[in-house]
CSV table of C-alpha atoms in Angstrom, one decimal:
chain,number,residue,atom,x,y,z
A,1,MET,CA,21.0,-23.0,-22.5
A,2,ILE,CA,18.7,-21.2,-20.1
A,3,ARG,CA,17.9,-22.7,-16.7
A,4,LYS,CA,16.6,-21.6,-13.3
A,5,ILE,CA,19.3,-20.6,-10.8
A,6,LYS,CA,20.6,-23.2,-8.3
A,7,ALA,CA,22.1,-22.9,-4.9
A,8,GLU,CA,25.6,-23.5,-6.3
A,9,ASP,CA,25.3,-20.4,-8.5
A,10,LYS,CA,25.2,-18.0,-5.6
A,11,GLU,CA,28.8,-16.7,-5.8
A,12,ILE,CA,28.7,-16.1,-9.6
A,13,TYR,CA,25.2,-14.6,-9.4
A,14,ILE,CA,26.2,-12.2,-6.6
A,15,LYS,CA,29.3,-11.1,-8.6
A,16,MET,CA,27.4,-10.6,-11.8
A,17,ALA,CA,24.6,-8.7,-10.1
A,18,HIS,CA,27.1,-6.6,-8.2
A,19,ASP,CA,28.8,-5.7,-11.5
A,20,PHE,CA,25.4,-5.0,-13.1
A,21,TYR,CA,24.6,-2.4,-10.5
A,22,ARG,CA,27.8,-0.6,-11.1
A,23,MET,CA,27.5,-0.2,-14.8
A,24,PRO,CA,26.9,3.3,-16.2
A,25,ALA,CA,23.6,2.1,-17.7
A,26,VAL,CA,22.2,1.5,-14.3
A,27,ASP,CA,20.8,4.5,-12.3
A,28,HIS,CA,22.3,3.6,-8.9
A,29,PRO,CA,24.0,0.7,-7.1
A,30,VAL,CA,22.2,-1.5,-4.6
A,31,PRO,CA,23.8,-3.1,-1.5
A,32,ASP,CA,25.0,-6.7,-2.0
A,33,SER,CA,22.7,-7.6,0.9
A,34,TYR,CA,19.7,-6.9,-1.5
A,35,LEU,CA,21.3,-9.3,-4.1
A,36,GLU,CA,21.5,-12.0,-1.4
A,37,LYS,CA,17.9,-11.4,-0.4
A,38,THR,CA,16.8,-11.8,-4.0
A,39,PHE,CA,18.8,-15.0,-4.4
A,40,GLU,CA,17.4,-16.5,-1.3
A,41,GLU,CA,13.8,-15.6,-2.3
A,42,CYS,CA,14.2,-17.2,-5.7
A,43,LEU,CA,15.6,-20.4,-4.2
A,44,LYS,CA,12.7,-20.5,-1.8
A,45,SER,CA,9.9,-19.9,-4.2
A,46,ASP,CA,9.1,-18.6,-7.7
A,47,THR,CA,5.9,-16.8,-6.6
A,48,TYR,CA,7.3,-13.3,-6.7
A,49,ALA,CA,10.6,-13.6,-8.6
A,50,GLU,CA,12.7,-15.9,-10.7
A,51,LEU,CA,16.4,-15.9,-11.5
A,52,PHE,CA,17.7,-17.6,-14.6
A,53,ILE,CA,21.2,-18.5,-15.7
A,54,LEU,CA,22.2,-18.5,-19.4
A,55,GLU,CA,25.1,-20.6,-20.5
A,56,TRP,CA,27.2,-20.4,-23.6
A,57,GLU,CA,29.2,-23.5,-24.5
A,58,GLY,CA,28.8,-24.8,-21.0
A,59,LYS,CA,30.0,-21.6,-19.2
A,60,ILE,CA,27.8,-19.2,-17.3
A,61,ALA,CA,27.4,-16.1,-19.6
A,62,ASP,CA,24.7,-14.1,-17.9
A,63,TYR,CA,21.7,-14.0,-15.7
A,64,GLY,CA,18.1,-12.7,-15.9
A,65,LEU,CA,15.7,-11.7,-13.2
A,66,ILE,CA,12.0,-11.4,-13.5
A,67,ALA,CA,9.5,-10.1,-10.9
A,68,LYS,CA,5.8,-11.0,-11.0
A,69,THR,CA,2.9,-8.7,-10.2
A,70,PHE,CA,-0.8,-8.5,-11.1
A,71,SER,CA,-1.9,-5.4,-13.0
A,72,GLN,CA,-5.4,-4.2,-13.5
A,73,GLU,CA,-4.2,-1.9,-16.2
A,74,ALA,CA,-2.7,-4.9,-18.1
A,75,GLY,CA,-5.6,-7.1,-17.3
A,76,GLY,CA,-3.6,-9.9,-15.7
A,77,MET,CA,-0.2,-10.9,-14.5
A,78,VAL,CA,2.9,-8.9,-15.5
A,79,TYR,CA,6.4,-10.1,-15.7
A,80,TRP,CA,8.8,-7.3,-14.9
A,81,LEU,CA,12.0,-8.2,-16.8
A,82,GLU,CA,14.0,-6.6,-14.0
A,83,GLU,CA,17.5,-7.4,-15.1
A,84,LEU,CA,19.4,-9.0,-17.9
A,85,TYR,CA,23.2,-9.0,-17.5
A,86,ILE,CA,25.4,-10.5,-20.1
A,87,LEU,CA,29.1,-10.7,-19.4
A,88,GLU,CA,31.2,-8.6,-21.9
A,89,GLU,CA,32.8,-11.6,-23.6
A,90,TYR,CA,29.4,-13.1,-24.4
A,91,ARG,CA,27.7,-10.0,-25.8
A,92,SER,CA,26.5,-9.9,-29.5
A,93,LYS,CA,26.1,-13.6,-29.6
A,94,GLY,CA,22.3,-13.6,-29.5
A,95,LEU,CA,21.9,-14.4,-25.8
A,96,GLY,CA,19.6,-11.5,-25.2
A,97,SER,CA,17.3,-12.5,-28.0
A,98,GLU,CA,17.4,-16.1,-26.8
A,99,TYR,CA,16.4,-15.0,-23.3
A,100,PHE,CA,13.4,-13.0,-24.5
A,101,ARG,CA,12.2,-15.9,-26.7
A,102,TYR,CA,12.6,-18.3,-23.7
A,103,MET,CA,10.6,-16.0,-21.4
A,104,GLU,CA,7.7,-15.7,-24.0
A,105,GLU,CA,7.7,-19.5,-24.6
A,106,HIS,CA,7.7,-20.3,-20.8
A,107,LYS,CA,5.5,-17.6,-19.4
A,108,GLU,CA,2.8,-18.7,-17.0
A,109,GLU,CA,-0.8,-18.8,-18.0
A,110,GLY,CA,-2.5,-15.4,-17.3
A,111,VAL,CA,0.6,-13.3,-18.1
A,112,THR,CA,-0.7,-10.5,-20.3
A,113,ARG,CA,2.3,-8.1,-20.3
A,114,PHE,CA,6.1,-8.0,-20.1
A,115,ARG,CA,7.5,-4.8,-18.8
A,116,LEU,CA,11.1,-3.5,-18.4
A,117,GLU,CA,13.0,-0.4,-17.7
A,118,VAL,CA,15.9,1.0,-19.7
A,119,GLU,CA,17.9,4.2,-19.6
A,120,LYS,CA,17.3,6.0,-22.8
A,121,GLU,CA,21.1,6.5,-23.0
A,122,ASN,CA,21.6,2.7,-23.1
A,123,GLU,CA,21.1,2.6,-26.8
A,124,ARG,CA,22.4,-0.9,-27.2
A,125,ALA,CA,19.8,-2.3,-24.8
A,126,TRP,CA,16.8,-0.4,-26.1
A,127,LYS,CA,17.6,-1.3,-29.7
A,128,LEU,CA,17.5,-5.0,-28.6
A,129,TYR,CA,14.2,-4.4,-26.9
A,130,LYS,CA,12.7,-2.7,-29.9
A,131,ARG,CA,13.8,-5.6,-32.1
A,132,GLN,CA,11.9,-7.9,-29.7
A,133,GLY,CA,8.7,-5.9,-30.1
A,134,TYR,CA,8.9,-3.7,-27.0
A,135,ASP,CA,7.7,-0.1,-27.2
A,136,TRP,CA,8.1,2.9,-24.9
A,137,LEU,CA,5.6,3.3,-22.1
A,138,GLU,CA,5.4,7.0,-21.4
A,139,TYR,CA,5.2,6.9,-17.6
A,140,ASP,CA,7.3,8.7,-15.1
A,141,GLN,CA,7.8,6.7,-12.0
A,142,MET,CA,7.9,7.8,-8.4
A,143,ILE,CA,9.0,5.7,-5.4
A,144,LYS,CA,8.9,5.9,-1.6
A,145,GLU,CA,11.6,3.8,0.1
A,146,PHE,CA,11.1,1.9,3.4
A,147,CYS,CA,14.5,0.3,3.9
């Protein structure tokens, strides 16, 4: 089952997101205060971001985070599939594929592209994405931080 996050999910979400950002497949950790900001934003509104909980046999197995933006290049709205974190004991059970199917079936009108980031070294993840129909976008990214 996939559902939107609820206020009572805060503790488990923060723990999972904290663990996600300390995995070798992630470029760098982020402060827990950022995780809390994301949680609060998603409870307040789904305009910019949405958090989802995936359950397996009634237990929380993972979470997914999407961010929303408009892209001239894509000709409409883009969902950035920011994070998908599946707890170790629930991996290889089809939850990742279920999440992608759910996102496609429930996308808002006007969404023209899904986009995600993956470390090329994270072979397990990019193989899942390739099976879902994703392809490499040959861009390098640059950022400027203000926090």
